[in-house]
Amino acid sequence: MDLTLPDDATLTRDGFVPETRSGRVLVLACGALAREILALIELNGWDHVDLHCLPALLHNRPDRIPAAVEEAVSRRGADYEQTFVAYADCGTGGLLEATCQRLGVQMIPGAHCYAFFDGLATFAAREELTAFYLTDFLARQFESVIWKPLGLDRHPELRDMYFGNYETLVYLAQTEDAELTTRARAAADRLGLAFERRYTGYGELATVLAENI
Amino acid sequence: MSDEEDDIILSELDDEELVQQMMDDLYDGLKEEIEEGVRILLDRGWGPYDILTKPLVGGMTIVGADFRDGILFVPEVLLAANAMKGGMFILKPLLVETGAPTIGKMVIGTVKGDIHDIGKNLVAMMMEGAGFEIVDLGINNAVESYLEAAAKEGADIIGMSALLTTTMPYMKVVIDTMKEQGIREDYIVLVGGAPLNEEFGKAIGADAYCRDAAVAVETAKTYMARKHNRPPAEA
């Protein structure tokens, strides 16, 4: 497959569609997971896998995720022996799971990427009510996925209406990257939250993909 | 909405123009202008209930419709809500004094494990604007919190909100507890929140799922009217 991904802004806004089909398994993923999944494909030599990403901005409109996934699976899935949906529930209230069941495709278990990066059981046991999470992608794209879509660039006075009940920004780091940590810490400062960095690596994303593709 | 409006002097507008201008200002989230408009209408002898319902609730209804249609987004809705809050802050004590009509009483809160309250706050505000008495329980509410408040306050409606897929099942815990205690039919149960849908509302035994604040108001009014229309034996 073509292993060159577009930049993060493109992954956020448009997603990524490979120009040619080369594998027999299609992984249909959130654009926010593109780099991590590509890294796992390279690491494991999964040459039979093609990656197709939907725009990461769907993160902000979970109600639109099931239809977007269904459209992409319907359009591209027939070209492959198998399709795997690299989304967790992601705020769809079970609708994405129902869609995947209807389409006969597997997806990532759990509530969202924060949970499977941290580990589903570990994440649930933490019961971190007042934590707001960033991943590597969100640390890089904080401005375009969080700050601007919430209108905080134009109306910073809204910050506490959104984040007033949070206490800590937890950066779930997939990689050891000092610059991303600096960015995540700056995001915490802008949101008025305490900062915590937690290295997760690829967490259960690695095992779930290995089991399903 | 435009630079021309910088020149508008609210006190020089007649009532009809002022109400229209206040609806525009609410749409634009201009809190100070809304507060000024409210004071002007009070000075002109308007009753607080009329000010609440015409420019404020009327304006927020347009905001709600445009949000539903994808014309406005969350930041704009929050700014408009903040402006309305400014107006309501002035009107609230006057509404109490003048004995404005009350349609019913609602206890509302975000469920246990969930700290998200933007949607819940919007619903509470719009319900209050529509004439409901609101007891806001805040965030992270256990079943006891809902049921004790509902009993203590003599509420008609219990409203539950959740933003997370992981916390929305707790609504069923509350409803099941109500059934166990034999009090389910004593209250109208309305649920809402981004990951919810109508099927979920039905599955957990709520009376209705409300997809936004405007729907919550209309649904609550409909259920209260039904409640009042019940024959005495059922009531």
CSV table of C-alpha atoms in Angstrom, one decimal:
chain,number,residue,atom,x,y,z
A,1,MET,CA,0.0,0.0,0.0
A,2,ASP,CA,1.0,3.6,-0.3
A,3,LEU,CA,2.6,4.4,3.0
A,4,THR,CA,2.7,8.1,2.7
A,5,LEU,CA,0.0,9.8,4.8
A,6,PRO,CA,-1.1,13.4,4.2
A,7,ASP,CA,-0.4,16.0,6.8
A,8,ASP,CA,-2.4,16.3,10.0
A,9,ALA,CA,-4.5,19.1,8.8
A,10,THR,CA,-5.7,17.0,5.9
A,11,LEU,CA,-6.3,14.0,8.1
A,12,THR,CA,-8.4,16.3,10.3
A,13,ARG,CA,-10.4,17.8,7.6
A,14,ASP,CA,-10.6,15.3,4.8
A,15,GLY,CA,-9.2,12.0,6.0
A,16,PHE,CA,-7.2,9.8,3.7
A,17,VAL,CA,-8.1,7.5,0.8
A,18,PRO,CA,-5.3,5.5,-0.7
A,19,GLU,CA,-5.0,5.9,-4.4
A,20,THR,CA,-4.6,2.3,-5.2
A,21,ARG,CA,-5.8,-1.0,-3.6
A,22,SER,CA,-3.0,-3.3,-2.8
A,23,GLY,CA,-4.1,-5.4,0.2
A,24,ARG,CA,-6.9,-7.8,0.9
A,25,VAL,CA,-7.9,-6.3,4.3
A,26,LEU,CA,-9.3,-2.8,4.6
A,27,VAL,CA,-8.9,-0.9,7.9
A,28,LEU,CA,-11.4,1.9,8.0
A,29,ALA,CA,-10.1,4.3,10.7
A,30,CYS,CA,-10.6,7.6,12.3
A,31,GLY,CA,-8.1,10.1,10.9
A,32,ALA,CA,-6.9,10.7,14.4
A,33,LEU,CA,-5.5,7.1,14.4
A,34,ALA,CA,-3.9,7.2,11.0
A,35,ARG,CA,-0.3,7.6,12.1
A,36,GLU,CA,-0.5,5.0,14.9
A,37,ILE,CA,-2.2,2.4,12.6
A,38,LEU,CA,0.3,3.1,9.9
A,39,ALA,CA,3.1,2.6,12.4
A,40,LEU,CA,1.7,-0.7,13.5
A,41,ILE,CA,1.3,-1.8,9.8
A,42,GLU,CA,4.9,-1.0,9.2
A,43,LEU,CA,6.1,-2.5,12.5
A,44,ASN,CA,4.3,-5.8,11.9
A,45,GLY,CA,4.8,-6.0,8.1
A,46,TRP,CA,1.1,-6.2,7.5
A,47,ASP,CA,1.4,-5.9,3.7
A,48,HIS,CA,-2.1,-7.3,3.2
A,49,VAL,CA,-3.7,-4.2,4.8
A,50,ASP,CA,-4.9,-1.0,3.2
A,51,LEU,CA,-5.7,2.0,5.4
A,52,HIS,CA,-8.6,4.4,4.7
A,53,CYS,CA,-9.2,7.2,7.1
A,54,LEU,CA,-12.3,9.3,7.7
A,55,PRO,CA,-11.8,12.9,8.7
A,56,ALA,CA,-10.7,13.3,12.3
A,57,LEU,CA,-13.1,16.2,12.7
A,58,LEU,CA,-15.9,13.6,13.0
A,59,HIS,CA,-14.6,13.4,16.6
A,60,ASN,CA,-16.7,16.5,17.2
A,61,ARG,CA,-19.8,15.2,15.5
A,62,PRO,CA,-20.2,11.6,16.7
A,63,ASP,CA,-23.8,11.5,15.4
A,64,ARG,CA,-22.3,11.5,11.9
A,65,ILE,CA,-19.9,8.7,12.4
A,66,PRO,CA,-22.2,5.7,11.8
A,67,ALA,CA,-23.4,7.0,8.5
A,68,ALA,CA,-19.9,8.0,7.4
A,69,VAL,CA,-18.6,4.6,8.3
A,70,GLU,CA,-21.5,2.8,6.5
A,71,GLU,CA,-21.0,4.9,3.4
A,72,ALA,CA,-17.2,4.1,3.3
A,73,VAL,CA,-17.7,0.4,4.0
A,74,SER,CA,-20.4,0.1,1.4
A,75,ARG,CA,-18.3,1.9,-1.2
A,76,ARG,CA,-14.9,0.3,-0.5
A,77,GLY,CA,-15.6,-2.9,1.4
A,78,ALA,CA,-16.6,-5.0,-1.6
A,79,ASP,CA,-13.1,-4.6,-3.0
A,80,TYR,CA,-11.6,-6.5,0.0
A,81,GLU,CA,-11.9,-9.9,1.6
A,82,GLN,CA,-12.4,-8.3,5.0
A,83,THR,CA,-13.0,-4.9,6.5
A,84,PHE,CA,-12.1,-3.8,10.0
A,85,VAL,CA,-13.5,-0.5,11.5
A,86,ALA,CA,-10.9,1.1,13.7
A,87,TYR,CA,-13.3,3.2,15.7
A,88,ALA,CA,-14.5,2.5,19.3
A,89,ASP,CA,-18.0,3.7,20.2
A,90,CYS,CA,-16.7,7.3,20.1
A,91,GLY,CA,-19.8,8.9,21.5
A,92,THR,CA,-22.2,7.3,19.1
A,93,GLY,CA,-24.2,5.7,22.0
A,94,GLY,CA,-24.0,2.2,20.6
A,95,LEU,CA,-25.2,3.2,17.1
A,96,LEU,CA,-21.8,2.5,15.5
A,97,GLU,CA,-21.7,-0.9,17.0
A,98,ALA,CA,-25.2,-1.6,15.6
A,99,THR,CA,-24.1,-0.3,12.2
A,100,CYS,CA,-21.1,-2.6,12.2
A,101,GLN,CA,-23.1,-5.6,13.2
A,102,ARG,CA,-25.6,-4.9,10.4
A,103,LEU,CA,-22.7,-4.5,7.9
A,104,GLY,CA,-21.0,-7.7,9.3
A,105,VAL,CA,-17.7,-6.0,10.2
A,106,GLN,CA,-15.8,-5.9,13.4
A,107,MET,CA,-14.8,-2.7,15.3
A,108,ILE,CA,-12.7,-1.8,18.3
A,109,PRO,CA,-14.4,-2.5,21.6
A,110,GLY,CA,-14.7,0.2,24.3
A,111,ALA,CA,-15.9,3.8,24.6
A,112,HIS,CA,-13.2,5.7,22.7
A,113,CYS,CA,-9.5,5.8,21.8
A,114,TYR,CA,-8.5,7.1,25.2
A,115,ALA,CA,-9.8,3.9,26.7
A,116,PHE,CA,-8.1,1.5,24.3
A,117,PHE,CA,-4.8,3.4,24.4
A,118,ASP,CA,-4.8,3.3,28.2
A,119,GLY,CA,-6.3,-0.3,28.3
A,120,LEU,CA,-10.0,-0.8,28.7
A,121,ALA,CA,-9.9,-2.4,32.1
A,122,THR,CA,-7.3,0.1,33.4
A,123,PHE,CA,-9.1,3.0,32.0
A,124,ALA,CA,-12.4,2.0,33.6
A,125,ALA,CA,-10.8,1.3,36.9
A,126,ARG,CA,-9.3,4.8,37.1
A,127,GLU,CA,-12.8,6.4,37.2
A,128,GLU,CA,-11.3,9.7,36.2
A,129,LEU,CA,-14.4,11.8,36.1
A,130,THR,CA,-12.7,15.1,35.8
A,131,ALA,CA,-10.0,14.3,33.3
A,132,PHE,CA,-9.9,15.7,29.8
A,133,TYR,CA,-7.7,13.6,27.4
A,134,LEU,CA,-5.4,14.3,24.6
A,135,THR,CA,-3.6,11.8,22.4
A,136,ASP,CA,-0.5,12.4,20.2
A,137,PHE,CA,-2.8,13.4,17.4
A,138,LEU,CA,-4.9,15.7,19.6
A,139,ALA,CA,-1.8,17.3,21.1
A,140,ARG,CA,-0.7,18.1,17.5
A,141,GLN,CA,-4.1,19.2,16.4
A,142,PHE,CA,-5.4,20.8,19.5
A,143,GLU,CA,-6.0,24.1,17.8
A,144,SER,CA,-8.0,22.7,14.9
A,145,VAL,CA,-9.9,19.9,16.6
A,146,ILE,CA,-10.6,21.5,20.0
A,147,TRP,CA,-9.8,25.1,20.4
A,148,LYS,CA,-11.2,26.5,17.2
A,149,PRO,CA,-14.3,24.3,16.8
A,150,LEU,CA,-15.3,25.2,20.3
A,151,GLY,CA,-15.1,28.8,19.3
A,152,LEU,CA,-12.4,29.5,21.9
A,153,ASP,CA,-10.3,31.4,19.4
A,154,ARG,CA,-13.1,34.0,19.1
A,155,HIS,CA,-14.7,33.7,22.5
A,156,PRO,CA,-12.2,32.6,25.1
A,157,GLU,CA,-14.8,33.6,27.7
A,158,LEU,CA,-16.6,30.4,26.9
A,159,ARG,CA,-13.7,28.3,28.2
A,160,ASP,CA,-15.1,27.6,31.7
A,161,MET,CA,-18.5,26.8,30.3
A,162,TYR,CA,-16.9,23.9,28.5
A,163,PHE,CA,-14.1,23.0,30.8
A,164,GLY,CA,-15.1,24.4,34.2
A,165,ASN,CA,-15.9,20.9,35.6
A,166,TYR,CA,-12.6,19.3,34.5
A,167,GLU,CA,-9.6,19.4,36.7
A,168,THR,CA,-6.8,17.7,34.8
A,169,LEU,CA,-5.7,17.4,31.2
A,170,VAL,CA,-4.2,13.9,30.8
A,171,TYR,CA,-2.0,13.5,27.9
A,172,LEU,CA,-2.0,9.8,26.8
A,173,ALA,CA,1.3,9.7,24.9
A,174,GLN,CA,1.7,7.1,22.1
A,175,THR,CA,5.3,8.1,21.5
A,176,GLU,CA,8.2,9.6,23.5
A,177,ASP,CA,8.2,13.1,22.0
A,178,ALA,CA,9.3,16.0,24.1
A,179,GLU,CA,7.8,18.6,21.7
A,180,LEU,CA,4.3,16.9,21.9
A,181,THR,CA,4.6,16.9,25.7
A,182,THR,CA,5.3,20.6,25.6
A,183,ARG,CA,2.3,21.2,23.3
A,184,ALA,CA,0.0,19.1,25.5
A,185,ARG,CA,1.2,21.0,28.6
A,186,ALA,CA,0.5,24.3,26.8
A,187,ALA,CA,-3.0,23.0,26.0
A,188,ALA,CA,-3.6,22.3,29.7
A,189,ASP,CA,-2.5,25.8,30.6
A,190,ARG,CA,-4.8,27.3,28.0
A,191,LEU,CA,-7.7,25.3,29.3
A,192,GLY,CA,-6.9,26.2,32.9
A,193,LEU,CA,-6.3,22.5,33.9
A,194,ALA,CA,-3.6,20.6,35.7
A,195,PHE,CA,-1.3,18.5,33.5
A,196,GLU,CA,-0.5,14.9,33.6
A,197,ARG,CA,1.4,12.8,31.0
A,198,ARG,CA,0.8,9.1,30.8
A,199,TYR,CA,2.8,7.0,28.3
A,200,THR,CA,0.5,4.4,26.8
A,201,GLY,CA,2.3,3.4,23.6
A,202,TYR,CA,-0.3,2.0,21.2
A,203,GLY,CA,-2.0,0.2,24.0
A,204,GLU,CA,-4.8,-2.2,23.0
A,205,LEU,CA,-4.9,-0.8,19.5
A,206,ALA,CA,-2.0,-3.1,18.7
A,207,THR,CA,-3.6,-6.2,20.1
A,208,VAL,CA,-7.0,-5.5,18.7
A,209,LEU,CA,-5.6,-4.9,15.2
A,210,ALA,CA,-3.4,-8.0,15.4
A,211,GLU,CA,-6.5,-10.1,16.4
A,212,ASN,CA,-8.7,-8.7,13.7
A,213,ILE,CA,-6.7,-8.3,10.5
B,1,MET,CA,-24.9,41.3,13.0
B,2,SER,CA,-23.5,44.3,11.1
B,3,ASP,CA,-21.5,47.5,11.9
B,4,GLU,CA,-24.7,49.5,11.4
B,5,GLU,CA,-26.0,48.1,14.6
B,6,ASP,CA,-23.3,49.8,16.6
B,7,ASP,CA,-25.4,53.0,16.0
B,8,ILE,CA,-28.7,51.6,17.2
B,9,ILE,CA,-29.9,53.2,20.4
B,10,LEU,CA,-32.2,50.7,22.0
B,11,SER,CA,-34.2,53.3,24.0
B,12,GLU,CA,-35.2,55.1,20.8
B,13,LEU,CA,-36.8,52.0,19.3
B,14,ASP,CA,-40.6,51.5,19.7
B,15,ASP,CA,-41.6,48.3,21.5
B,16,GLU,CA,-42.0,46.2,18.4
B,17,GLU,CA,-38.6,47.2,17.0
B,18,LEU,CA,-37.0,46.8,20.4
B,19,VAL,CA,-38.3,43.2,20.7
B,20,GLN,CA,-37.1,42.4,17.3
B,21,GLN,CA,-33.7,44.0,18.0
B,22,MET,CA,-33.4,42.1,21.2
B,23,MET,CA,-34.1,38.8,19.4
B,24,ASP,CA,-31.3,39.7,17.0
B,25,ASP,CA,-29.0,40.7,19.9
B,26,LEU,CA,-29.8,37.4,21.6
B,27,TYR,CA,-28.9,35.6,18.4
B,28,ASP,CA,-25.6,37.4,18.4
B,29,GLY,CA,-25.0,36.6,22.1
B,30,LEU,CA,-24.9,40.3,23.1
B,31,LYS,CA,-25.4,40.0,26.9
B,32,GLU,CA,-25.1,43.7,27.8
B,33,GLU,CA,-27.6,44.7,25.1
B,34,ILE,CA,-30.1,42.1,26.3
B,35,GLU,CA,-29.8,43.4,29.8
B,36,GLU,CA,-30.3,47.0,28.6
B,37,GLY,CA,-33.3,45.9,26.5
B,38,VAL,CA,-34.9,44.1,29.5
B,39,ARG,CA,-34.5,47.2,31.6
B,40,ILE,CA,-36.0,49.5,29.0
B,41,LEU,CA,-39.1,47.2,28.6
B,42,LEU,CA,-39.5,47.1,32.4
B,43,ASP,CA,-39.3,50.9,32.5
B,44,ARG,CA,-42.0,51.0,29.8
B,45,GLY,CA,-44.3,49.0,32.0
B,46,TRP,CA,-43.9,45.6,30.4
B,47,GLY,CA,-44.6,42.7,32.7
B,48,PRO,CA,-41.6,40.4,33.4
B,49,TYR,CA,-43.4,37.4,32.1
B,50,ASP,CA,-44.0,39.1,28.7
B,51,ILE,CA,-40.3,40.1,28.4
B,52,LEU,CA,-39.2,36.6,29.2
B,53,THR,CA,-41.5,35.0,26.7
B,54,LYS,CA,-41.3,37.4,23.8
B,55,PRO,CA,-37.8,38.7,23.1
B,56,LEU,CA,-35.9,36.1,25.3
B,57,VAL,CA,-37.6,32.8,24.8
B,58,GLY,CA,-38.7,33.8,21.3
B,59,GLY,CA,-35.1,34.6,20.5
B,60,MET,CA,-33.7,31.4,22.0
B,61,THR,CA,-36.3,29.4,20.0
B,62,ILE,CA,-34.8,30.8,16.8
B,63,VAL,CA,-31.3,30.0,18.1
B,64,GLY,CA,-32.4,26.5,18.9
B,65,ALA,CA,-34.0,25.9,15.5
B,66,ASP,CA,-30.9,27.2,13.7
B,67,PHE,CA,-28.7,25.0,15.8
B,68,ARG,CA,-30.8,22.0,14.9
B,69,ASP,CA,-30.6,23.0,11.2
B,70,GLY,CA,-26.8,23.3,11.3
B,71,ILE,CA,-26.8,27.1,10.8
B,72,LEU,CA,-25.5,27.8,14.3
B,73,PHE,CA,-23.0,25.8,16.3
B,74,VAL,CA,-22.3,25.2,20.0
B,75,PRO,CA,-20.3,28.3,20.6
B,76,GLU,CA,-23.0,30.6,19.2
B,77,VAL,CA,-25.7,28.8,21.2
B,78,LEU,CA,-23.6,29.2,24.4
B,79,LEU,CA,-23.2,32.9,23.8
B,80,ALA,CA,-26.9,33.3,23.2
B,81,ALA,CA,-27.6,31.3,26.3
B,82,ASN,CA,-25.3,33.5,28.3
B,83,ALA,CA,-27.1,36.6,27.0
B,84,MET,CA,-30.4,35.2,27.9
B,85,LYS,CA,-29.1,34.3,31.4
B,86,GLY,CA,-28.2,38.0,31.8
B,87,GLY,CA,-31.8,38.9,31.0
B,88,MET,CA,-33.2,36.2,33.2
B,89,PHE,CA,-31.1,37.3,36.2
B,90,ILE,CA,-32.9,40.7,36.1
B,91,LEU,CA,-36.3,39.1,35.6
B,92,LYS,CA,-36.2,36.2,38.0
B,93,PRO,CA,-36.9,38.1,41.2
B,94,LEU,CA,-39.6,40.1,39.5
B,95,LEU,CA,-41.3,36.9,38.2
B,96,VAL,CA,-41.4,35.5,41.7
B,97,GLU,CA,-43.0,38.8,43.0
B,98,THR,CA,-45.6,38.9,40.2
B,99,GLY,CA,-46.5,35.3,40.6
B,100,ALA,CA,-45.9,34.3,37.0
B,101,PRO,CA,-47.7,31.1,35.9
B,102,THR,CA,-45.8,27.8,36.6
B,103,ILE,CA,-46.5,24.9,34.4
B,104,GLY,CA,-44.8,22.3,36.5
B,105,LYS,CA,-41.7,21.5,38.5
B,106,MET,CA,-38.6,19.6,37.3
B,107,VAL,CA,-35.6,18.3,39.0
B,108,ILE,CA,-32.7,18.0,36.5
B,109,GLY,CA,-29.2,16.8,36.7
B,110,THR,CA,-26.3,15.0,34.9
B,111,VAL,CA,-26.0,11.4,35.9
B,112,LYS,CA,-23.5,9.7,38.1
B,113,GLY,CA,-20.0,9.5,36.6
B,114,ASP,CA,-20.6,12.4,34.2
B,115,ILE,CA,-19.5,16.0,34.7
B,116,HIS,CA,-20.8,17.4,31.4
B,117,ASP,CA,-23.5,20.1,32.0
B,118,ILE,CA,-23.8,22.3,28.9
B,119,GLY,CA,-26.8,20.5,27.5
B,120,LYS,CA,-28.4,20.1,30.9
B,121,ASN,CA,-27.9,23.9,31.7
B,122,LEU,CA,-29.5,24.8,28.3
B,123,VAL,CA,-32.5,22.6,29.0
B,124,ALA,CA,-32.9,24.0,32.5
B,125,MET,CA,-32.8,27.6,31.2
B,126,MET,CA,-35.2,27.0,28.4
B,127,MET,CA,-37.6,25.1,30.7
B,128,GLU,CA,-37.4,27.9,33.2
B,129,GLY,CA,-38.1,30.4,30.5
B,130,ALA,CA,-41.1,28.4,29.4
B,131,GLY,CA,-42.6,28.6,32.9
B,132,PHE,CA,-41.3,25.5,34.7
B,133,GLU,CA,-39.8,25.7,38.1
B,134,ILE,CA,-36.4,24.1,38.0
B,135,VAL,CA,-34.4,22.4,40.7
B,136,ASP,CA,-30.9,21.9,39.2
B,137,LEU,CA,-29.0,19.1,40.9
B,138,GLY,CA,-25.8,19.8,39.0
B,139,ILE,CA,-23.5,17.0,37.8
B,140,ASN,CA,-22.6,13.5,38.9
B,141,ASN,CA,-25.9,12.5,40.5
B,142,ALA,CA,-26.5,9.2,42.0
B,143,VAL,CA,-30.0,7.7,42.0
B,144,GLU,CA,-30.6,8.9,45.6
B,145,SER,CA,-29.9,12.4,44.6
B,146,TYR,CA,-32.6,12.4,41.9
B,147,LEU,CA,-35.2,10.6,44.0
B,148,GLU,CA,-34.7,12.5,47.2
B,149,ALA,CA,-34.9,15.8,45.5
B,150,ALA,CA,-37.9,14.8,43.4
B,151,ALA,CA,-39.8,13.7,46.6
B,152,LYS,CA,-38.7,16.7,48.7
B,153,GLU,CA,-39.5,19.2,46.0
B,154,GLY,CA,-42.8,17.6,44.9
B,155,ALA,CA,-41.5,17.5,41.3
B,156,ASP,CA,-43.6,16.6,38.3
B,157,ILE,CA,-40.6,15.8,36.1
B,158,ILE,CA,-37.2,14.1,36.6
B,159,GLY,CA,-34.8,15.1,33.8
B,160,MET,CA,-31.5,13.2,33.3
B,161,SER,CA,-28.6,14.2,31.1
B,162,ALA,CA,-25.5,12.3,30.0
B,163,LEU,CA,-22.7,13.1,27.4
B,164,LEU,CA,-20.9,9.8,27.7
B,165,THR,CA,-21.7,6.4,26.2
B,166,THR,CA,-20.3,5.0,29.4
B,167,THR,CA,-22.6,7.0,31.7
B,168,MET,CA,-25.9,7.0,29.9
B,169,PRO,CA,-26.8,3.4,31.1
B,170,TYR,CA,-27.1,4.9,34.6
B,171,MET,CA,-30.4,6.4,33.6
B,172,LYS,CA,-31.8,2.9,33.6
B,173,VAL,CA,-30.5,2.4,37.1
B,174,VAL,CA,-32.6,5.4,38.2
B,175,ILE,CA,-35.7,4.3,36.4
B,176,ASP,CA,-35.4,0.7,37.6
B,177,THR,CA,-35.0,2.0,41.2
B,178,MET,CA,-38.2,4.1,40.7
B,179,LYS,CA,-40.0,0.9,39.6
B,180,GLU,CA,-38.7,-1.0,42.5
B,181,GLN,CA,-39.9,1.7,44.9
B,182,GLY,CA,-43.3,1.8,43.1
B,183,ILE,CA,-42.9,5.5,42.3
B,184,ARG,CA,-42.2,5.3,38.6
B,185,GLU,CA,-45.6,6.6,37.6
B,186,ASP,CA,-45.4,9.5,40.0
B,187,TYR,CA,-43.0,11.3,37.7
B,188,ILE,CA,-42.5,12.1,34.1
B,189,VAL,CA,-39.0,11.0,33.2
B,190,LEU,CA,-37.3,12.9,30.4
B,191,VAL,CA,-33.8,12.0,29.2
B,192,GLY,CA,-31.3,13.7,26.8
B,193,GLY,CA,-27.7,14.0,25.8
B,194,ALA,CA,-25.5,13.7,22.7
B,195,PRO,CA,-25.1,9.9,22.6
B,196,LEU,CA,-28.7,9.1,23.4
B,197,ASN,CA,-31.5,8.4,20.9
B,198,GLU,CA,-35.1,7.6,20.9
B,199,GLU,CA,-34.6,3.8,20.9
B,200,PHE,CA,-32.4,4.2,24.0
B,201,GLY,CA,-35.0,6.3,25.8
B,202,LYS,CA,-37.7,3.6,25.1
B,203,ALA,CA,-35.4,0.8,26.0
B,204,ILE,CA,-34.7,2.1,29.5
B,205,GLY,CA,-38.3,3.0,30.2
B,206,ALA,CA,-38.1,6.8,30.1
B,207,ASP,CA,-41.2,8.7,29.0
B,208,ALA,CA,-39.3,10.5,26.3
B,209,TYR,CA,-35.9,11.2,24.8
B,210,CYS,CA,-35.5,14.9,24.1
B,211,ARG,CA,-32.9,15.7,21.4
B,212,ASP,CA,-32.5,19.3,22.3
B,213,ALA,CA,-33.8,22.0,24.7
B,214,ALA,CA,-36.7,23.1,22.5
B,215,VAL,CA,-37.9,19.5,22.2
B,216,ALA,CA,-37.5,19.1,26.0
B,217,VAL,CA,-39.8,22.1,26.6
B,218,GLU,CA,-42.5,21.0,24.1
B,219,THR,CA,-42.3,17.4,25.4
B,220,ALA,CA,-42.6,18.5,29.0
B,221,LYS,CA,-45.6,20.8,28.2
B,222,THR,CA,-47.3,17.9,26.4
B,223,TYR,CA,-46.8,15.5,29.3
B,224,MET,CA,-47.9,18.1,31.9
B,225,ALA,CA,-51.1,18.8,29.8
B,226,ARG,CA,-51.8,15.0,29.7
B,227,LYS,CA,-51.2,14.8,33.4
B,228,HIS,CA,-53.7,17.5,34.1
B,229,ASN,CA,-56.2,16.0,31.8
B,230,ARG,CA,-56.2,12.6,33.5
B,231,PRO,CA,-59.5,11.6,35.2
B,232,PRO,CA,-59.2,11.8,39.0
B,233,ALA,CA,-59.1,8.0,39.4
B,234,GLU,CA,-55.8,7.9,37.3
B,235,ALA,CA,-54.3,11.0,38.6
